[in-house]
Structure formats: structure tokens, C-alpha cells
């Protein structure tokens, strides 16, 4: 066994201990010194240092799960608001710009798809029966002798 100026000691350790240290190092993305310190803390489970480490790990896990749930809820609310806004905007646009006429029997609105055969028939009917703007009819009446 040899001691260096940094306080490190060079020793031969059993393969099982080496593998355990490697697992700690890889699972928590630690460098070798930090993995050894964590292993030393874990070996002394009754210590106050171990209890603090355990509590810190639990808080970290809790906060990450809490944030995941929080972000999931926030995303869900945003998606629902988007869907509702799109649906409401679409419906409002449809009502503002829809082509319709009243049913002669029940009086309800009959919606016509733009540029459909029904729509073209309505346009043709209105043209044949001289439908027009009020201002255009006034101009037309004023120009007649």
C-alpha cells in the first residue's frame, strides 16, 4: 500500500467491490472519487451523512416526479385550450361566412356548401330574378326615365 500527497491510497481491492463502485459511478454519472465517497457513505448506513444523502435523493426524485406531473397537466390544459379555441373560432367563422337560406316548411336554416351545385343554383336563381344590392337598385331606378 502506498500513500500519495493527495491523500489517496493505492490498494488491491476485490473484483466485487470494484464492480460495485463502477455501478455507482455509471448509474449516477460520477467520477471515480465521487463514486468512492458515495460508496463509503452507503457503507455506513447508520450515519447522519447517509440519512442526509438519502433525504436529498428522495427530494430530488419527488421534485422530478412532481415536475413531470405538473408539466403533463400544463400540456393537457394547453392542448384543450387550443382545441377549444380552434373549435370556437371555426364555428364562429362558419356562422359569420356560411351560405344558407330558410326552409319554407320549418323556417330553420339550410346550410349550403360553398361552390357546390346548390350554391351555384342559388346564384343562378338570384341573377335570373334580378337580386342585387339596395344601392344598386336605387341607382338603376334613378337612371330610368
mmCIF file of C-alpha atoms in Angstrom:
data_model
loop_
_atom_site.group_PDB
_atom_site.id
_atom_site.type_symbol
_atom_site.label_atom_id
_atom_site.label_comp_id
_atom_site.label_asym_id
_atom_site.label_seq_id
_atom_site.Cartn_x
_atom_site.Cartn_y
_atom_site.Cartn_z
ATOM 1 C CA UNK A 1 0.000 0.000 0.000
ATOM 2 C CA UNK A 2 1.381 3.423 -0.987
ATOM 3 C CA UNK A 3 0.092 6.865 0.064
ATOM 4 C CA UNK A 4 0.299 9.896 -2.214
ATOM 5 C CA UNK A 5 0.443 13.599 -1.420
ATOM 6 C CA UNK A 6 -3.281 13.999 -2.228
ATOM 7 C CA UNK A 7 -4.426 11.596 0.456
ATOM 8 C CA UNK A 8 -5.176 8.810 -1.986
ATOM 9 C CA UNK A 9 -4.096 5.282 -1.223
ATOM 10 C CA UNK A 10 -3.256 2.640 -3.803
ATOM 11 C CA UNK A 11 -4.508 -0.797 -2.806
ATOM 12 C CA UNK A 12 -5.748 -4.002 -4.381
ATOM 13 C CA UNK A 13 -9.482 -4.452 -3.879
ATOM 14 C CA UNK A 14 -11.703 -7.450 -4.579
ATOM 15 C CA UNK A 15 -13.337 -7.527 -8.012
ATOM 16 C CA UNK A 16 -16.848 -7.449 -6.459
ATOM 17 C CA UNK A 17 -16.069 -4.174 -4.671
ATOM 18 C CA UNK A 18 -14.563 -2.726 -7.855
ATOM 19 C CA UNK A 19 -17.683 -3.704 -9.841
ATOM 20 C CA UNK A 20 -19.955 -2.190 -7.161
ATOM 21 C CA UNK A 21 -18.000 1.075 -7.366
ATOM 22 C CA UNK A 22 -18.299 1.037 -11.158
ATOM 23 C CA UNK A 23 -22.084 0.521 -10.915
ATOM 24 C CA UNK A 24 -22.378 3.539 -8.605
ATOM 25 C CA UNK A 25 -20.162 5.583 -10.908
ATOM 26 C CA UNK A 26 -22.126 4.717 -14.052
ATOM 27 C CA UNK A 27 -25.637 4.838 -12.563
ATOM 28 C CA UNK A 28 -25.162 8.336 -11.183
ATOM 29 C CA UNK A 29 -22.693 9.678 -13.753
ATOM 30 C CA UNK A 30 -20.000 10.332 -11.119
ATOM 31 C CA UNK A 31 -16.242 10.498 -11.410
ATOM 32 C CA UNK A 32 -14.192 7.844 -9.585
ATOM 33 C CA UNK A 33 -13.542 9.934 -6.444
ATOM 34 C CA UNK A 34 -17.222 10.871 -6.049
ATOM 35 C CA UNK A 35 -18.291 7.263 -6.599
ATOM 36 C CA UNK A 36 -15.866 6.118 -3.870
ATOM 37 C CA UNK A 37 -17.160 8.786 -1.474
ATOM 38 C CA UNK A 38 -20.757 7.769 -2.153
ATOM 39 C CA UNK A 39 -19.875 4.102 -1.601
ATOM 40 C CA UNK A 40 -18.201 4.991 1.706
ATOM 41 C CA UNK A 41 -21.313 6.869 2.786
ATOM 42 C CA UNK A 42 -23.534 3.968 1.749
ATOM 43 C CA UNK A 43 -21.403 1.509 3.726
ATOM 44 C CA UNK A 44 -22.140 3.425 6.897
ATOM 45 C CA UNK A 45 -25.947 3.366 6.626
ATOM 46 C CA UNK A 46 -26.480 4.443 10.213
ATOM 47 C CA UNK A 47 -24.586 7.695 9.799
ATOM 48 C CA UNK A 48 -26.098 11.155 9.635
ATOM 49 C CA UNK A 49 -24.344 11.717 6.302
ATOM 50 C CA UNK A 50 -26.165 8.685 4.866
ATOM 51 C CA UNK A 51 -29.517 9.938 6.164
ATOM 52 C CA UNK A 52 -28.947 13.363 4.577
ATOM 53 C CA UNK A 53 -27.916 11.765 1.286
ATOM 54 C CA UNK A 54 -30.995 9.542 1.332
ATOM 55 C CA UNK A 55 -33.253 12.504 2.087
ATOM 56 C CA UNK A 56 -31.677 14.585 -0.698
ATOM 57 C CA UNK A 57 -32.123 11.735 -3.198
ATOM 58 C CA UNK A 58 -35.777 11.314 -2.148
ATOM 59 C CA UNK A 59 -36.432 15.050 -2.522
ATOM 60 C CA UNK A 60 -34.785 15.053 -5.949
ATOM 61 C CA UNK A 61 -36.911 12.096 -7.052
ATOM 62 C CA UNK A 62 -40.080 13.687 -5.633
ATOM 63 C CA UNK A 63 -39.436 17.023 -7.322
ATOM 64 C CA UNK A 64 -38.695 15.393 -10.673
ATOM 65 C CA UNK A 65 -41.911 13.328 -10.496
ATOM 66 C CA UNK A 66 -43.857 16.369 -9.349
ATOM 67 C CA UNK A 67 -42.479 18.403 -12.246
ATOM 68 C CA UNK A 68 -43.325 15.623 -14.699
ATOM 69 C CA UNK A 69 -46.920 15.549 -13.449
ATOM 70 C CA UNK A 70 -47.066 19.343 -13.417
ATOM 71 C CA UNK A 71 -45.750 19.593 -16.993
ATOM 72 C CA UNK A 72 -48.127 16.843 -18.145
ATOM 73 C CA UNK A 73 -51.077 18.720 -16.615
ATOM 74 C CA UNK A 74 -49.935 22.025 -18.101
ATOM 75 C CA UNK A 75 -49.561 20.431 -21.546
ATOM 76 C CA UNK A 76 -53.003 18.853 -21.256
ATOM 77 C CA UNK A 77 -54.583 22.194 -20.332
ATOM 78 C CA UNK A 78 -52.799 23.957 -23.197
ATOM 79 C CA UNK A 79 -53.910 21.309 -25.697
ATOM 80 C CA UNK A 80 -57.526 21.519 -24.517
ATOM 81 C CA UNK A 81 -57.465 25.332 -24.706
ATOM 82 C CA UNK A 82 -56.048 25.126 -28.235
ATOM 83 C CA UNK A 83 -58.714 22.616 -29.311
ATOM 84 C CA UNK A 84 -61.486 24.682 -27.754
ATOM 85 C CA UNK A 85 -60.174 27.915 -29.288
ATOM 86 C CA UNK A 86 -59.841 26.300 -32.701
ATOM 87 C CA UNK A 87 -63.325 24.779 -32.461
ATOM 88 C CA UNK A 88 -64.901 28.053 -31.275
ATOM 89 C CA UNK A 89 -63.063 30.084 -33.921
ATOM 90 C CA UNK A 90 -64.024 27.636 -36.631
ATOM 91 C CA UNK A 91 -67.665 27.689 -35.545
ATOM 92 C CA UNK A 92 -67.708 31.485 -35.387
ATOM 93 C CA UNK A 93 -66.136 31.748 -38.839
ATOM 94 C CA UNK A 94 -68.605 29.212 -40.182
ATOM 95 C CA UNK A 95 -71.538 31.188 -38.774
ATOM 96 C CA UNK A 96 -70.153 34.523 -39.990
ATOM 97 C CA UNK A 97 -69.488 33.317 -43.535
ATOM 98 C CA UNK A 98 -71.893 30.441 -44.058
ATOM 99 C CA UNK A 99 -74.192 30.321 -47.055
ATOM 100 C CA UNK A 100 -77.738 29.440 -46.044
ATOM 101 C CA UNK A 101 -81.403 30.027 -46.701
ATOM 102 C CA UNK A 102 -84.561 29.383 -44.692
ATOM 103 C CA UNK A 103 -86.584 26.207 -45.045
ATOM 104 C CA UNK A 104 -90.072 27.062 -46.423
ATOM 105 C CA UNK A 105 -91.643 24.455 -44.116
ATOM 106 C CA UNK A 106 -89.972 24.736 -40.694
ATOM 107 C CA UNK A 107 -88.169 28.075 -41.035
ATOM 108 C CA UNK A 108 -84.829 26.581 -39.972
ATOM 109 C CA UNK A 109 -81.582 27.423 -41.718
ATOM 110 C CA UNK A 110 -80.379 25.192 -44.533
ATOM 111 C CA UNK A 111 -76.613 25.481 -44.932
ATOM 112 C CA UNK A 112 -75.096 25.225 -48.389
ATOM 113 C CA UNK A 113 -71.528 24.159 -49.065
ATOM 114 C CA UNK A 114 -69.644 26.921 -50.936
ATOM 115 C CA UNK A 115 -69.196 26.269 -54.669
ATOM 116 C CA UNK A 116 -71.497 23.244 -54.550
ATOM 117 C CA UNK A 117 -74.274 22.622 -57.089
ATOM 118 C CA UNK A 118 -76.815 24.030 -54.605
ATOM 119 C CA UNK A 119 -74.740 27.164 -54.185
ATOM 120 C CA UNK A 120 -74.461 27.633 -57.952
ATOM 121 C CA UNK A 121 -78.233 27.113 -58.333
ATOM 122 C CA UNK A 122 -78.887 29.820 -55.719
ATOM 123 C CA UNK A 123 -76.570 32.227 -57.535
ATOM 124 C CA UNK A 124 -78.294 31.462 -60.851
ATOM 125 C CA UNK A 125 -81.770 31.952 -59.310
ATOM 126 C CA UNK A 126 -80.792 35.283 -57.765
ATOM 127 C CA UNK A 127 -79.294 36.527 -61.021
ATOM 128 C CA UNK A 128 -82.380 35.478 -63.027
ATOM 129 C CA UNK A 129 -84.691 37.252 -60.567
ATOM 130 C CA UNK A 130 -82.598 40.423 -60.505
ATOM 131 C CA UNK A 131 -81.489 40.228 -56.880
ATOM 132 C CA UNK A 132 -78.961 42.943 -56.047
ATOM 133 C CA UNK A 133 -77.690 45.484 -53.554
ATOM 134 C CA UNK A 134 -80.195 48.083 -52.384
ATOM 135 C CA UNK A 135 -77.886 50.846 -53.562
ATOM 136 C CA UNK A 136 -77.608 49.254 -56.998
ATOM 137 C CA UNK A 137 -81.411 49.033 -57.323
ATOM 138 C CA UNK A 138 -81.711 52.705 -56.305
ATOM 139 C CA UNK A 139 -79.140 53.708 -58.933
ATOM 140 C CA UNK A 140 -80.913 51.600 -61.536
ATOM 141 C CA UNK A 141 -84.314 53.167 -60.683
ATOM 142 C CA UNK A 142 -82.867 56.692 -60.762
ATOM 143 C CA UNK A 143 -81.373 56.187 -64.198
ATOM 144 C CA UNK A 144 -84.711 55.064 -65.730
ATOM 145 C CA UNK A 145 -86.799 57.800 -67.447
#
